mmCIF file of C-alpha atoms in Angstrom:
data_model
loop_
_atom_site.group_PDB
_atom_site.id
_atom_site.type_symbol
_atom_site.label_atom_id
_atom_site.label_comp_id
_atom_site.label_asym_id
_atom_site.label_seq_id
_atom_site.Cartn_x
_atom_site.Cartn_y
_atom_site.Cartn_z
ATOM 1 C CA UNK A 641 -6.335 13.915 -8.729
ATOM 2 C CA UNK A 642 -4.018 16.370 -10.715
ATOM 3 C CA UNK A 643 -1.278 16.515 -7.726
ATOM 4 C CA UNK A 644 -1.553 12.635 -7.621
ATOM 5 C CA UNK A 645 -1.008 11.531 -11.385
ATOM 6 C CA UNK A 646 1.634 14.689 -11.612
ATOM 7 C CA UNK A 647 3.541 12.820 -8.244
ATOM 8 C CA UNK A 648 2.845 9.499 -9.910
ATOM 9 C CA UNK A 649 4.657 10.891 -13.348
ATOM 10 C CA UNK A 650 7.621 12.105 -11.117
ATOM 11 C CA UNK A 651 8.119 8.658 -9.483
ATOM 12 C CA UNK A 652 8.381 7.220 -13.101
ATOM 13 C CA UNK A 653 10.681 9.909 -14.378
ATOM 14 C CA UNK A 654 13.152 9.393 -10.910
ATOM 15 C CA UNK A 655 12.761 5.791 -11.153
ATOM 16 C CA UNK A 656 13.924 5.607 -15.404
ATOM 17 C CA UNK A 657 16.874 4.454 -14.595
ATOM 18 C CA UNK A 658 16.349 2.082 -12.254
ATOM 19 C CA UNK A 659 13.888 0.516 -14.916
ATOM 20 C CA UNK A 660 16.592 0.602 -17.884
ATOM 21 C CA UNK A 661 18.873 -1.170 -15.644
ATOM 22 C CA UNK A 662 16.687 -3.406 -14.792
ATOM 23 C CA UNK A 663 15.179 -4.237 -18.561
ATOM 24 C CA UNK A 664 19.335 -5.026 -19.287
ATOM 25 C CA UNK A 665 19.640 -7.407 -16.702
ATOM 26 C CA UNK A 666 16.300 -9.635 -17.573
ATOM 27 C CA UNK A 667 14.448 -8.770 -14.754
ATOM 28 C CA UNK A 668 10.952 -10.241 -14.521
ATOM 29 C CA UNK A 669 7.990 -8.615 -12.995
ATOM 30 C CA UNK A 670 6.994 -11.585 -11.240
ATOM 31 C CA UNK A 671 10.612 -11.758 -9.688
ATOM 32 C CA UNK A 672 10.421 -7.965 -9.253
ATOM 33 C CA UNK A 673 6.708 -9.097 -6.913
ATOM 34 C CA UNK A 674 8.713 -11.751 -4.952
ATOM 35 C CA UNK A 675 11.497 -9.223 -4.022
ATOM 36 C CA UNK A 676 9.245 -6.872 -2.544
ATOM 37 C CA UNK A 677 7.608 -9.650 -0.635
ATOM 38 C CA UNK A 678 10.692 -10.685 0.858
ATOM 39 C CA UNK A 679 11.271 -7.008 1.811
ATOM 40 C CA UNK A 680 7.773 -6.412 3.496
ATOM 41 C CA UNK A 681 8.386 -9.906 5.714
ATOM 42 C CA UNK A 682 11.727 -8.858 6.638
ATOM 43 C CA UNK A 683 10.934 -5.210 7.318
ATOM 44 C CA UNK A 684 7.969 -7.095 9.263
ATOM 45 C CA UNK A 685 9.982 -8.694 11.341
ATOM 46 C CA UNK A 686 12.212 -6.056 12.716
ATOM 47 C CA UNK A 687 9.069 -3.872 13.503
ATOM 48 C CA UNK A 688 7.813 -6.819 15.533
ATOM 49 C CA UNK A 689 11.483 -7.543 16.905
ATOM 50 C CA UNK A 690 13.354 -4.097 17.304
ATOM 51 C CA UNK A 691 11.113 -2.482 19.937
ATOM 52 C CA UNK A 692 11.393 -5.272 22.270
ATOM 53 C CA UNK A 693 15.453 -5.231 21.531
ATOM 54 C CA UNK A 694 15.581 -1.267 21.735
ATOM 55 C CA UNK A 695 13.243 -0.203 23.569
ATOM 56 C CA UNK A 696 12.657 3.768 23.468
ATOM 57 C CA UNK A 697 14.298 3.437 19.992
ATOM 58 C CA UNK A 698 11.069 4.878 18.225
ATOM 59 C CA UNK A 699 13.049 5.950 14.589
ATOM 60 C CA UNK A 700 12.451 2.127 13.892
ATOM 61 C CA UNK A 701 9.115 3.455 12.828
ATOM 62 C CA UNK A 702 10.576 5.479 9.981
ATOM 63 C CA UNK A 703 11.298 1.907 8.364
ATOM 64 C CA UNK A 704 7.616 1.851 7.280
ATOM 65 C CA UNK A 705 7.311 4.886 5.432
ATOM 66 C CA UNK A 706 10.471 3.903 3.818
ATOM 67 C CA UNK A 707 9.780 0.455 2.788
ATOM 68 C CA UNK A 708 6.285 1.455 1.126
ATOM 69 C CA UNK A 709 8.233 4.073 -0.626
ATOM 70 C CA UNK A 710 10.595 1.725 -1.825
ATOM 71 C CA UNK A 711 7.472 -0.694 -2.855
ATOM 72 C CA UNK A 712 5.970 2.044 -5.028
ATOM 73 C CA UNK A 713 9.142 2.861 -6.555
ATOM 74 C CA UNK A 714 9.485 -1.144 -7.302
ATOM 75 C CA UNK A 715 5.752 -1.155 -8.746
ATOM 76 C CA UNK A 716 6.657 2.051 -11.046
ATOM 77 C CA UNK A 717 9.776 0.282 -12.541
ATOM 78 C CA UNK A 718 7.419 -2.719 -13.217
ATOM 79 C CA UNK A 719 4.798 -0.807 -14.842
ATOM 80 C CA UNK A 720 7.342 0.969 -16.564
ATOM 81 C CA UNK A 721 9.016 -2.230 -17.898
ATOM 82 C CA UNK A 722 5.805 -2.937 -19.392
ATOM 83 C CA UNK A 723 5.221 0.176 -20.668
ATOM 84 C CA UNK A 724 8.754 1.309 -22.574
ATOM 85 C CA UNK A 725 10.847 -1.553 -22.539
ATOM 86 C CA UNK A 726 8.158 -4.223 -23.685
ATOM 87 C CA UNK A 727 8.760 -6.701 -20.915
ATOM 88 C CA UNK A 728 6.315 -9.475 -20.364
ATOM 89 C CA UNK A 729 3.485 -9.095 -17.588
ATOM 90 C CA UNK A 730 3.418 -10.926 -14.801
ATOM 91 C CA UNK A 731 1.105 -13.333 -13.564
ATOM 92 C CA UNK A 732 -1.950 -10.986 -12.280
ATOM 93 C CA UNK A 733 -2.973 -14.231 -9.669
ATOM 94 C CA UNK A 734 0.621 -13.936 -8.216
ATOM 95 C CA UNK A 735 0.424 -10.234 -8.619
ATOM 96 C CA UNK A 736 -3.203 -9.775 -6.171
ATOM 97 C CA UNK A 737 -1.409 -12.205 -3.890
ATOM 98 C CA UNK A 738 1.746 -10.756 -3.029
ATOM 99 C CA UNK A 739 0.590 -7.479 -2.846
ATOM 100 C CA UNK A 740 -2.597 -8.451 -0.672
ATOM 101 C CA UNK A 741 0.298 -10.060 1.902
ATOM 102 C CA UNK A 742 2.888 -7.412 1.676
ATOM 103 C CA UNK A 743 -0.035 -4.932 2.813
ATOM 104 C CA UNK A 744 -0.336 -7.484 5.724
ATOM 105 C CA UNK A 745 3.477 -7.953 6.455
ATOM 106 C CA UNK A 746 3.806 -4.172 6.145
ATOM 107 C CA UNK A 747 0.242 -2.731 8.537
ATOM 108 C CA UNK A 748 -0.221 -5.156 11.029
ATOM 109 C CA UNK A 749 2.998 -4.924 12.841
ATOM 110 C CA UNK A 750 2.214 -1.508 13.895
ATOM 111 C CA UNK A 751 -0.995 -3.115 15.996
ATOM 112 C CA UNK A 752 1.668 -5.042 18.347
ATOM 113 C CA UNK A 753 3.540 -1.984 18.363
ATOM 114 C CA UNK A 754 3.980 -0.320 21.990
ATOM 115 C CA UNK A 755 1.475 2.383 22.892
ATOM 116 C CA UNK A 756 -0.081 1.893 19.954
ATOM 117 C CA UNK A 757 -3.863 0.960 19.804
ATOM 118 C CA UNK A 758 -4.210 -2.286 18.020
ATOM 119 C CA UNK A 759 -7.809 -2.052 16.981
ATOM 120 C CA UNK A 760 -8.175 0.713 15.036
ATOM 121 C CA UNK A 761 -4.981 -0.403 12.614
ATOM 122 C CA UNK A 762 -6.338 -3.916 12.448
ATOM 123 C CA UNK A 763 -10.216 -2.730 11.261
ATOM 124 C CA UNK A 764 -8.041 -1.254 8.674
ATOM 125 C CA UNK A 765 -6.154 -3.473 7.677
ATOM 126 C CA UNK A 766 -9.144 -6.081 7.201
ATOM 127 C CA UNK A 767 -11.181 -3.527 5.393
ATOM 128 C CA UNK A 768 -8.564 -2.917 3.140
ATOM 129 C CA UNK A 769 -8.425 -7.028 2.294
ATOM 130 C CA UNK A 770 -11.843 -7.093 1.799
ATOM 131 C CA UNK A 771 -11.842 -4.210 -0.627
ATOM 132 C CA UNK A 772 -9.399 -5.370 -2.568
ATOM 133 C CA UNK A 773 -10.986 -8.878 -2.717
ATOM 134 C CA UNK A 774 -14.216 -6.630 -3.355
ATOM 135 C CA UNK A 775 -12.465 -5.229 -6.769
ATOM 136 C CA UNK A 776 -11.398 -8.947 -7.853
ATOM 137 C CA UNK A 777 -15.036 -10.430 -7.296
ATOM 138 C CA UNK A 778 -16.151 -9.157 -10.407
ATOM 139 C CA UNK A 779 -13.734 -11.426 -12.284
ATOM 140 C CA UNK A 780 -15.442 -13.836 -10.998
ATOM 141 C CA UNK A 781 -18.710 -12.890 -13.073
ATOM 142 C CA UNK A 782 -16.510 -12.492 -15.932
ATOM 143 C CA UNK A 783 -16.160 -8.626 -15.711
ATOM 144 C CA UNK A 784 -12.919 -6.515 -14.929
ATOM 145 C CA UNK A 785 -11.644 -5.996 -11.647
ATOM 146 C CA UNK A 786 -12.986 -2.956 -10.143
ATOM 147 C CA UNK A 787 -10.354 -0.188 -8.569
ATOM 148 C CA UNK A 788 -12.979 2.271 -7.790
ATOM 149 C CA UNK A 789 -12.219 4.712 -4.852
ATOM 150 C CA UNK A 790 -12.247 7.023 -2.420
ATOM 151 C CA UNK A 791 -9.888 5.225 -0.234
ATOM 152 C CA UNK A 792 -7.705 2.695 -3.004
ATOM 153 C CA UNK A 793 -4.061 0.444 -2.012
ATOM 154 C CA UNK A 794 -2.048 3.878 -2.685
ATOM 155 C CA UNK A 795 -4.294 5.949 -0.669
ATOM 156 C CA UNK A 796 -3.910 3.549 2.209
ATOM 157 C CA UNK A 797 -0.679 3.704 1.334
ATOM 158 C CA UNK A 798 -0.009 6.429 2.055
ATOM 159 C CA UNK A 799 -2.308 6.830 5.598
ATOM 160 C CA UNK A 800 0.101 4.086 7.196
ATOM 161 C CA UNK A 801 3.310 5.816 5.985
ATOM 162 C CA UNK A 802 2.060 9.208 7.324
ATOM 163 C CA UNK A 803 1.026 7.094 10.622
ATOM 164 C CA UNK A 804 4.562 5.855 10.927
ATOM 165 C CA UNK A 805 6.628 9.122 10.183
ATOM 166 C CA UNK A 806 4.203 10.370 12.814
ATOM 167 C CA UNK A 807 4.785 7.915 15.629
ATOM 168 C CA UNK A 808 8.350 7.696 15.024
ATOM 169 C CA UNK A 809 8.549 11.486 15.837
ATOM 170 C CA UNK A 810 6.136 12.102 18.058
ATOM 171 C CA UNK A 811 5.243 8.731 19.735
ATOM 172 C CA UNK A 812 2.635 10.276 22.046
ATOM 173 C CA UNK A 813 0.925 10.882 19.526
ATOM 174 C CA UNK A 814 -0.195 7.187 19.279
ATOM 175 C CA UNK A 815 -3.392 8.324 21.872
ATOM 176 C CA UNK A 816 -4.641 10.126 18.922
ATOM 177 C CA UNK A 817 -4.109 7.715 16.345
ATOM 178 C CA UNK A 818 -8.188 6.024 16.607
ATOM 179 C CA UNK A 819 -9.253 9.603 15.667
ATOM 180 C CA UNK A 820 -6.568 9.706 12.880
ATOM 181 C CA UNK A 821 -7.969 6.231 11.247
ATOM 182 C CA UNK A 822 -11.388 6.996 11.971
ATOM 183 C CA UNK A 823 -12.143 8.719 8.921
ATOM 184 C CA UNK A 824 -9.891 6.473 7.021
ATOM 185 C CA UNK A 825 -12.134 3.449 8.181
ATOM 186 C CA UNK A 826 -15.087 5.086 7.229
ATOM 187 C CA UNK A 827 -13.773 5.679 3.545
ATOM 188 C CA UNK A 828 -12.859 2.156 3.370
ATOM 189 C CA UNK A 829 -15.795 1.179 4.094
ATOM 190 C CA UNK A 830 -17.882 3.180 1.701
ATOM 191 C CA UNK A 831 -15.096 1.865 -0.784
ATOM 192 C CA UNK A 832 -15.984 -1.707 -0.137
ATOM 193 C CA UNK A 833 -19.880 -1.051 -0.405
ATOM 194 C CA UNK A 834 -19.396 0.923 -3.904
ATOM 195 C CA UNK A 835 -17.272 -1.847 -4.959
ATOM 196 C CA UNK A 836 -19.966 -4.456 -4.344
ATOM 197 C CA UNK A 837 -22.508 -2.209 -5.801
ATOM 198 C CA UNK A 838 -23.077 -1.790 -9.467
ATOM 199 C CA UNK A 839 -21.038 -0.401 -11.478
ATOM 200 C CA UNK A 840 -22.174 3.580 -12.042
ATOM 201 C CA UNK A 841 -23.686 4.582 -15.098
ATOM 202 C CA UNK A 842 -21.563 6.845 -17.711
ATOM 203 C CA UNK A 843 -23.480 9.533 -19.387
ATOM 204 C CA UNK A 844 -24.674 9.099 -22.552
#
């Protein structure tokens, strides 16, 4: 947990100046949302398009690892716009939605990829919906959305980027990718059950 709130503080600290540019210009979070949306549909597309246009050409891959990077980077400078610079937060409702379909826009495409086994990426991807609709249901019941782990948005995150730095090197390697998500299911799945279960008892 250490390495991962010290790499979290590092993205805030690289991304500073990104967010006191943005604070000058006005920039809204909700605006900020709707920008990476438009990103994960049009990185979307070319995933789905550029294989059947250049075929062989497997660095497209690399465009996934980049464009979550660049969608944590954007989700830093919001938080941090919220956090130093006082800006307004944005509508949670539009907030759950676009990130629920940029995780869509950004995943699935790698199930029509070629070579690539479409299940296993898939089962993940609709585990990962249903845990994060999982965290939201206790709003429902008038509690506070639930983010408990092991396997949370950034960890998944990160799986899919690893999964396309992977392929895009080393596209063989696509045989071994059921193995590789395997695990991964499993956690999201015991993610999704803990999240519908109640909530654990703090010591007194």
């Amino acid at each position: 947990m250490a390495f991962f709130d010290n790499l979290r503080q590092r993205l805030r600290d690289a991304v500073a100046p990104l967010t006191d540019r943005a604070a000058a210009t006005g920039l809204a979070a909700d605006r900020l949302q709707l920008t990476v949306l438009g990103g994960a549909a049009l990185v979307g597309v070319l995933l789905l398009a550029l294989p059947a246009v250049l075929t062989g050409l497997h660095a497209v891959l690399l465009l996934l690892p980049a464009a979550l990077a660049a969608r944590a980077a954007a989700m830093a400078v919001a938080a941090d716009l919220e956090k130093r610079h006082g800006a307004a937060p944005g509508d949670p409702a539009l907030r759950e939605v676009t990130s629920a379909a940029t995780d869509v826009l950004l995943y699935l495409p790698l199930a029509a990829y070629p070579g690539v086994p479409a299940m296993p990426v898939v089962v993940l991807v609709v585990l990962g919906l249903l845990v994060e609709i999982a965290g939201l249901a206790p709003l429902a019941r008038g509690g506070a959305k639930r983010e408990d782990g092991p396997l949370n948005a950034g960890d998944r995150a990160i799986v899919f980027a690893i999964v396309g730095l992977i392929l895009a090197l080393d596209p063989g390697a696509a045989r071994w990718l059921p193995w590789l998500l395997l695990p991964v299911a499993v956690l999201a799945a015991a993610t999704l059950v803990r999240r519908l279960g109640p909530l654990p008892r703090l010591n007194a």
